[in-house]
């Protein structure tokens, strides 16, 4: 996505990006986050922590098995992501 700016008759394109992370089930969105710019492992781990924490507090999901399905992006492979999943008793499944 780019934002077009006009300056004295000239058009200048400024790069602008948004990143979205979402946690979904078969029938609903559990959690979503839009971040200005890119997403690194710190942003992703924070999102995962907040989402899993919410699921473990909720009385309907606190004892259920949780599977986190991710692709092989480098931010998903950081040790902090695996530690967060382990802390909340969630299984990780990587989809190459």
PDB file of N, CA, C and O in Angstrom, residues 43-94:
ATOM      1  N   UNK A  43       6.921  -8.625  18.161  1.00  0.00           N
ATOM      2  CA  UNK A  43       5.503  -8.299  17.962  1.00  0.00           C
ATOM      3  C   UNK A  43       4.683  -9.587  17.899  1.00  0.00           C
ATOM      4  O   UNK A  43       3.632  -9.695  18.528  1.00  0.00           O
ATOM      5  N   UNK A  44       5.182 -10.581  17.154  1.00  0.00           N
ATOM      6  CA  UNK A  44       4.444 -11.836  17.023  1.00  0.00           C
ATOM      7  C   UNK A  44       4.349 -12.569  18.357  1.00  0.00           C
ATOM      8  O   UNK A  44       3.285 -13.066  18.724  1.00  0.00           O
ATOM      9  N   UNK A  45       5.441 -12.619  19.104  1.00  0.00           N
ATOM     10  CA  UNK A  45       5.434 -13.305  20.394  1.00  0.00           C
ATOM     11  C   UNK A  45       4.473 -12.615  21.362  1.00  0.00           C
ATOM     12  O   UNK A  45       3.752 -13.279  22.115  1.00  0.00           O
ATOM     13  N   UNK A  46       4.435 -11.297  21.338  1.00  0.00           N
ATOM     14  CA  UNK A  46       3.505 -10.553  22.187  1.00  0.00           C
ATOM     15  C   UNK A  46       2.062 -10.891  21.821  1.00  0.00           C
ATOM     16  O   UNK A  46       1.218 -11.116  22.697  1.00  0.00           O
ATOM     17  N   UNK A  47       1.768 -10.942  20.528  1.00  0.00           N
ATOM     18  CA  UNK A  47       0.432 -11.311  20.067  1.00  0.00           C
ATOM     19  C   UNK A  47       0.070 -12.725  20.525  1.00  0.00           C
ATOM     20  O   UNK A  47      -1.025 -12.969  21.028  1.00  0.00           O
ATOM     21  N   UNK A  48       1.004 -13.658  20.350  1.00  0.00           N
ATOM     22  CA  UNK A  48       0.773 -15.044  20.742  1.00  0.00           C
ATOM     23  C   UNK A  48       0.533 -15.148  22.251  1.00  0.00           C
ATOM     24  O   UNK A  48      -0.378 -15.846  22.700  1.00  0.00           O
ATOM     25  N   UNK A  49       1.324 -14.448  23.025  1.00  0.00           N
ATOM     26  CA  UNK A  49       1.180 -14.448  24.486  1.00  0.00           C
ATOM     27  C   UNK A  49      -0.198 -13.945  24.899  1.00  0.00           C
ATOM     28  O   UNK A  49      -0.882 -14.571  25.722  1.00  0.00           O
ATOM     29  N   UNK A  50      -0.618 -12.815  24.343  1.00  0.00           N
ATOM     30  CA  UNK A  50      -1.932 -12.260  24.697  1.00  0.00           C
ATOM     31  C   UNK A  50      -3.069 -13.198  24.279  1.00  0.00           C
ATOM     32  O   UNK A  50      -4.030 -13.389  25.014  1.00  0.00           O
ATOM     33  N   UNK A  51      -2.930 -13.803  23.107  1.00  0.00           N
ATOM     34  CA  UNK A  51      -3.979 -14.697  22.607  1.00  0.00           C
ATOM     35  C   UNK A  51      -4.076 -15.969  23.440  1.00  0.00           C
ATOM     36  O   UNK A  51      -5.175 -16.369  23.855  1.00  0.00           O
ATOM     37  N   UNK A  52      -2.945 -16.614  23.693  1.00  0.00           N
ATOM     38  CA  UNK A  52      -2.963 -17.847  24.480  1.00  0.00           C
ATOM     39  C   UNK A  52      -3.383 -17.592  25.920  1.00  0.00           C
ATOM     40  O   UNK A  52      -4.090 -18.402  26.526  1.00  0.00           O
ATOM     41  N   UNK A  53      -2.967 -16.478  26.466  1.00  0.00           N
ATOM     42  CA  UNK A  53      -3.373 -16.111  27.826  1.00  0.00           C
ATOM     43  C   UNK A  53      -4.891 -15.977  27.903  1.00  0.00           C
ATOM     44  O   UNK A  53      -5.535 -16.469  28.839  1.00  0.00           O
ATOM     45  N   UNK A  54      -5.460 -15.325  26.916  1.00  0.00           N
ATOM     46  CA  UNK A  54      -6.916 -15.153  26.861  1.00  0.00           C
ATOM     47  C   UNK A  54      -7.623 -16.510  26.772  1.00  0.00           C
ATOM     48  O   UNK A  54      -8.627 -16.745  27.448  1.00  0.00           O
ATOM     49  N   UNK A  55      -7.084 -17.415  25.982  1.00  0.00           N
ATOM     50  CA  UNK A  55      -7.687 -18.742  25.837  1.00  0.00           C
ATOM     51  C   UNK A  55      -7.577 -19.568  27.117  1.00  0.00           C
ATOM     52  O   UNK A  55      -8.482 -20.329  27.449  1.00  0.00           O
ATOM     53  N   UNK A  56      -6.468 -19.446  27.823  1.00  0.00           N
ATOM     54  CA  UNK A  56      -6.280 -20.217  29.060  1.00  0.00           C
ATOM     55  C   UNK A  56      -7.075 -19.647  30.233  1.00  0.00           C
ATOM     56  O   UNK A  56      -7.325 -20.346  31.204  1.00  0.00           O
ATOM     57  N   UNK A  57      -7.497 -18.406  30.148  1.00  0.00           N
ATOM     58  CA  UNK A  57      -8.330 -17.807  31.200  1.00  0.00           C
ATOM     59  C   UNK A  57      -9.804 -18.135  30.982  1.00  0.00           C
ATOM     60  O   UNK A  57     -10.547 -18.353  31.936  1.00  0.00           O
ATOM     61  N   UNK A  58     -10.225 -18.194  29.723  1.00  0.00           N
ATOM     62  CA  UNK A  58     -11.625 -18.456  29.380  1.00  0.00           C
ATOM     63  C   UNK A  58     -12.038 -19.850  29.849  1.00  0.00           C
ATOM     64  O   UNK A  58     -11.361 -20.839  29.566  1.00  0.00           O
ATOM     65  N   UNK A  59     -13.151 -19.932  30.563  1.00  0.00           N
ATOM     66  CA  UNK A  59     -13.554 -21.219  31.155  1.00  0.00           C
ATOM     67  C   UNK A  59     -13.912 -22.273  30.104  1.00  0.00           C
ATOM     68  O   UNK A  59     -13.806 -23.458  30.368  1.00  0.00           O
ATOM     69  N   UNK A  60     -14.315 -21.857  28.904  1.00  0.00           N
ATOM     70  CA  UNK A  60     -14.666 -22.826  27.866  1.00  0.00           C
ATOM     71  C   UNK A  60     -13.431 -23.399  27.156  1.00  0.00           C
ATOM     72  O   UNK A  60     -13.491 -24.494  26.605  1.00  0.00           O
ATOM     73  N   UNK A  61     -12.333 -22.670  27.148  1.00  0.00           N
ATOM     74  CA  UNK A  61     -11.156 -23.125  26.398  1.00  0.00           C
ATOM     75  C   UNK A  61      -9.939 -23.422  27.264  1.00  0.00           C
ATOM     76  O   UNK A  61      -8.948 -23.931  26.755  1.00  0.00           O
ATOM     77  N   UNK A  62     -10.020 -23.137  28.550  1.00  0.00           N
ATOM     78  CA  UNK A  62      -8.819 -23.264  29.372  1.00  0.00           C
ATOM     79  C   UNK A  62      -8.259 -24.677  29.452  1.00  0.00           C
ATOM     80  O   UNK A  62      -7.059 -24.864  29.603  1.00  0.00           O
ATOM     81  N   UNK A  63      -9.097 -25.686  29.315  1.00  0.00           N
ATOM     82  CA  UNK A  63      -8.589 -27.056  29.412  1.00  0.00           C
ATOM     83  C   UNK A  63      -8.516 -27.764  28.051  1.00  0.00           C
ATOM     84  O   UNK A  63      -8.147 -28.935  27.985  1.00  0.00           O
ATOM     85  N   UNK A  64      -8.863 -27.064  26.992  1.00  0.00           N
ATOM     86  CA  UNK A  64      -8.844 -27.678  25.665  1.00  0.00           C
ATOM     87  C   UNK A  64      -7.440 -27.691  25.070  1.00  0.00           C
ATOM     88  O   UNK A  64      -6.582 -26.889  25.441  1.00  0.00           O
ATOM     89  N   UNK A  65      -7.247 -28.608  24.135  1.00  0.00           N
ATOM     90  CA  UNK A  65      -5.977 -28.670  23.422  1.00  0.00           C
ATOM     91  C   UNK A  65      -5.923 -27.502  22.433  1.00  0.00           C
ATOM     92  O   UNK A  65      -6.887 -27.230  21.721  1.00  0.00           O
ATOM     93  N   UNK A  66      -4.788 -26.833  22.396  1.00  0.00           N
ATOM     94  CA  UNK A  66      -4.595 -25.712  21.479  1.00  0.00           C
ATOM     95  C   UNK A  66      -3.474 -26.079  20.519  1.00  0.00           C
ATOM     96  O   UNK A  66      -2.391 -26.497  20.932  1.00  0.00           O
ATOM     97  N   UNK A  67      -3.747 -25.899  19.229  1.00  0.00           N
ATOM     98  CA  UNK A  67      -2.743 -26.114  18.199  1.00  0.00           C
ATOM     99  C   UNK A  67      -2.542 -24.798  17.473  1.00  0.00           C
ATOM    100  O   UNK A  67      -3.500 -24.196  16.980  1.00  0.00           O
ATOM    101  N   UNK A  68      -1.305 -24.341  17.418  1.00  0.00           N
ATOM    102  CA  UNK A  68      -0.955 -23.119  16.717  1.00  0.00           C
ATOM    103  C   UNK A  68      -0.337 -23.531  15.385  1.00  0.00           C
ATOM    104  O   UNK A  68       0.725 -24.158  15.353  1.00  0.00           O
ATOM    105  N   UNK A  69      -1.014 -23.208  14.298  1.00  0.00           N
ATOM    106  CA  UNK A  69      -0.546 -23.551  12.961  1.00  0.00           C
ATOM    107  C   UNK A  69       0.116 -22.321  12.350  1.00  0.00           C
ATOM    108  O   UNK A  69      -0.498 -21.257  12.270  1.00  0.00           O
ATOM    109  N   UNK A  70       1.380 -22.469  11.950  1.00  0.00           N
ATOM    110  CA  UNK A  70       2.136 -21.351  11.388  1.00  0.00           C
ATOM    111  C   UNK A  70       2.903 -21.817  10.161  1.00  0.00           C
ATOM    112  O   UNK A  70       3.224 -22.996  10.039  1.00  0.00           O
ATOM    113  N   UNK A  71       3.211 -20.866   9.281  1.00  0.00           N
ATOM    114  CA  UNK A  71       4.086 -21.211   8.170  1.00  0.00           C
ATOM    115  C   UNK A  71       5.535 -21.108   8.650  1.00  0.00           C
ATOM    116  O   UNK A  71       5.792 -20.927   9.840  1.00  0.00           O
ATOM    117  N   UNK A  72       6.479 -21.232   7.740  1.00  0.00           N
ATOM    118  CA  UNK A  72       7.885 -21.272   8.160  1.00  0.00           C
ATOM    119  C   UNK A  72       8.575 -19.914   8.116  1.00  0.00           C
ATOM    120  O   UNK A  72       9.783 -19.832   7.928  1.00  0.00           O
ATOM    121  N   UNK A  73       7.842 -18.831   8.328  1.00  0.00           N
ATOM    122  CA  UNK A  73       8.457 -17.500   8.400  1.00  0.00           C
ATOM    123  C   UNK A  73       9.448 -17.460   9.563  1.00  0.00           C
ATOM    124  O   UNK A  73       9.232 -18.090  10.604  1.00  0.00           O
ATOM    125  N   UNK A  74      10.506 -16.716   9.391  1.00  0.00           N
ATOM    126  CA  UNK A  74      11.563 -16.678  10.414  1.00  0.00           C
ATOM    127  C   UNK A  74      11.046 -16.168  11.762  1.00  0.00           C
ATOM    128  O   UNK A  74      11.526 -16.604  12.801  1.00  0.00           O
ATOM    129  N   UNK A  75      10.069 -15.267  11.765  1.00  0.00           N
ATOM    130  CA  UNK A  75       9.541 -14.761  13.050  1.00  0.00           C
ATOM    131  C   UNK A  75       8.809 -15.845  13.825  1.00  0.00           C
ATOM    132  O   UNK A  75       8.701 -15.771  15.039  1.00  0.00           O
ATOM    133  N   UNK A  76       8.318 -16.859  13.135  1.00  0.00           N
ATOM    134  CA  UNK A  76       7.624 -17.955  13.807  1.00  0.00           C
ATOM    135  C   UNK A  76       8.590 -18.947  14.437  1.00  0.00           C
ATOM    136  O   UNK A  76       8.203 -19.719  15.305  1.00  0.00           O
ATOM    137  N   UNK A  77       9.843 -18.940  13.998  1.00  0.00           N
ATOM    138  CA  UNK A  77      10.823 -19.929  14.458  1.00  0.00           C
ATOM    139  C   UNK A  77      11.675 -19.460  15.628  1.00  0.00           C
ATOM    140  O   UNK A  77      12.558 -20.172  16.073  1.00  0.00           O
ATOM    141  N   UNK A  78      11.441 -18.273  16.117  1.00  0.00           N
ATOM    142  CA  UNK A  78      12.253 -17.742  17.211  1.00  0.00           C
ATOM    143  C   UNK A  78      11.992 -18.534  18.494  1.00  0.00           C
ATOM    144  O   UNK A  78      10.872 -18.976  18.757  1.00  0.00           O
ATOM    145  N   UNK A  79      13.017 -18.712  19.296  1.00  0.00           N
ATOM    146  CA  UNK A  79      12.882 -19.500  20.524  1.00  0.00           C
ATOM    147  C   UNK A  79      11.822 -18.944  21.476  1.00  0.00           C
ATOM    148  O   UNK A  79      11.153 -19.714  22.173  1.00  0.00           O
ATOM    149  N   UNK A  80      11.650 -17.635  21.492  1.00  0.00           N
ATOM    150  CA  UNK A  80      10.653 -17.049  22.395  1.00  0.00           C
ATOM    151  C   UNK A  80       9.238 -17.487  22.020  1.00  0.00           C
ATOM    152  O   UNK A  80       8.383 -17.645  22.896  1.00  0.00           O
ATOM    153  N   UNK A  81       8.982 -17.708  20.742  1.00  0.00           N
ATOM    154  CA  UNK A  81       7.668 -18.164  20.297  1.00  0.00           C
ATOM    155  C   UNK A  81       7.401 -19.570  20.829  1.00  0.00           C
ATOM    156  O   UNK A  81       6.321 -19.861  21.360  1.00  0.00           O
ATOM    157  N   UNK A  82       8.394 -20.442  20.721  1.00  0.00           N
ATOM    158  CA  UNK A  82       8.244 -21.811  21.229  1.00  0.00           C
ATOM    159  C   UNK A  82       8.098 -21.828  22.752  1.00  0.00           C
ATOM    160  O   UNK A  82       7.328 -22.609  23.303  1.00  0.00           O
ATOM    161  N   UNK A  83       8.824 -20.955  23.429  1.00  0.00           N
ATOM    162  CA  UNK A  83       8.722 -20.868  24.888  1.00  0.00           C
ATOM    163  C   UNK A  83       7.334 -20.389  25.317  1.00  0.00           C
ATOM    164  O   UNK A  83       6.773 -20.893  26.290  1.00  0.00           O
ATOM    165  N   UNK A  84       6.789 -19.423  24.591  1.00  0.00           N
ATOM    166  CA  UNK A  84       5.447 -18.931  24.910  1.00  0.00           C
ATOM    167  C   UNK A  84       4.413 -20.032  24.717  1.00  0.00           C
ATOM    168  O   UNK A  84       3.537 -20.232  25.568  1.00  0.00           O
ATOM    169  N   UNK A  85       4.516 -20.763  23.620  1.00  0.00           N
ATOM    170  CA  UNK A  85       3.577 -21.869  23.369  1.00  0.00           C
ATOM    171  C   UNK A  85       3.683 -22.917  24.468  1.00  0.00           C
ATOM    172  O   UNK A  85       2.662 -23.407  24.978  1.00  0.00           O
ATOM    173  N   UNK A  86       4.894 -23.258  24.864  1.00  0.00           N
ATOM    174  CA  UNK A  86       5.105 -24.249  25.923  1.00  0.00           C
ATOM    175  C   UNK A  86       4.507 -23.760  27.243  1.00  0.00           C
ATOM    176  O   UNK A  86       3.871 -24.528  27.966  1.00  0.00           O
ATOM    177  N   UNK A  87       4.707 -22.494  27.547  1.00  0.00           N
ATOM    178  CA  UNK A  87       4.193 -21.918  28.797  1.00  0.00           C
ATOM    179  C   UNK A  87       2.672 -22.069  28.901  1.00  0.00           C
ATOM    180  O   UNK A  87       2.142 -22.314  29.980  1.00  0.00           O
ATOM    181  N   UNK A  88       1.977 -21.941  27.759  1.00  0.00           N
ATOM    182  CA  UNK A  88       0.517 -22.019  27.761  1.00  0.00           C
ATOM    183  C   UNK A  88      -0.004 -23.381  27.292  1.00  0.00           C
ATOM    184  O   UNK A  88      -1.172 -23.516  26.959  1.00  0.00           O
ATOM    185  N   UNK A  89       0.880 -24.389  27.287  1.00  0.00           N
ATOM    186  CA  UNK A  89       0.513 -25.761  26.909  1.00  0.00           C
ATOM    187  C   UNK A  89      -0.158 -25.823  25.540  1.00  0.00           C
ATOM    188  O   UNK A  89      -1.176 -26.481  25.344  1.00  0.00           O
ATOM    189  N   UNK A  90       0.428 -25.118  24.576  1.00  0.00           N
ATOM    190  CA  UNK A  90      -0.080 -25.143  23.201  1.00  0.00           C
ATOM    191  C   UNK A  90       0.908 -25.896  22.326  1.00  0.00           C
ATOM    192  O   UNK A  90       2.125 -25.828  22.533  1.00  0.00           O
ATOM    193  N   UNK A  91       0.379 -26.635  21.373  1.00  0.00           N
ATOM    194  CA  UNK A  91       1.220 -27.369  20.418  1.00  0.00           C
ATOM    195  C   UNK A  91       1.433 -26.508  19.175  1.00  0.00           C
ATOM    196  O   UNK A  91       0.518 -25.811  18.731  1.00  0.00           O
ATOM    197  N   UNK A  92       2.632 -26.585  18.627  1.00  0.00           N
ATOM    198  CA  UNK A  92       2.945 -25.841  17.410  1.00  0.00           C
ATOM    199  C   UNK A  92       3.050 -26.813  16.248  1.00  0.00           C
ATOM    200  O   UNK A  92       3.699 -27.849  16.342  1.00  0.00           O
ATOM    201  N   UNK A  93       2.396 -26.450  15.156  1.00  0.00           N
ATOM    202  CA  UNK A  93       2.475 -27.222  13.925  1.00  0.00           C
ATOM    203  C   UNK A  93       2.958 -26.272  12.827  1.00  0.00           C
ATOM    204  O   UNK A  93       2.299 -25.274  12.536  1.00  0.00           O
ATOM    205  N   UNK A  94       4.126 -26.581  12.264  1.00  0.00           N
ATOM    206  CA  UNK A  94       4.697 -25.750  11.200  1.00  0.00           C
ATOM    207  C   UNK A  94       4.275 -26.292   9.847  1.00  0.00           C
ATOM    208  O   UNK A  94       4.401 -27.487   9.599  1.00  0.00           O
TER     209      UNK A  94
END
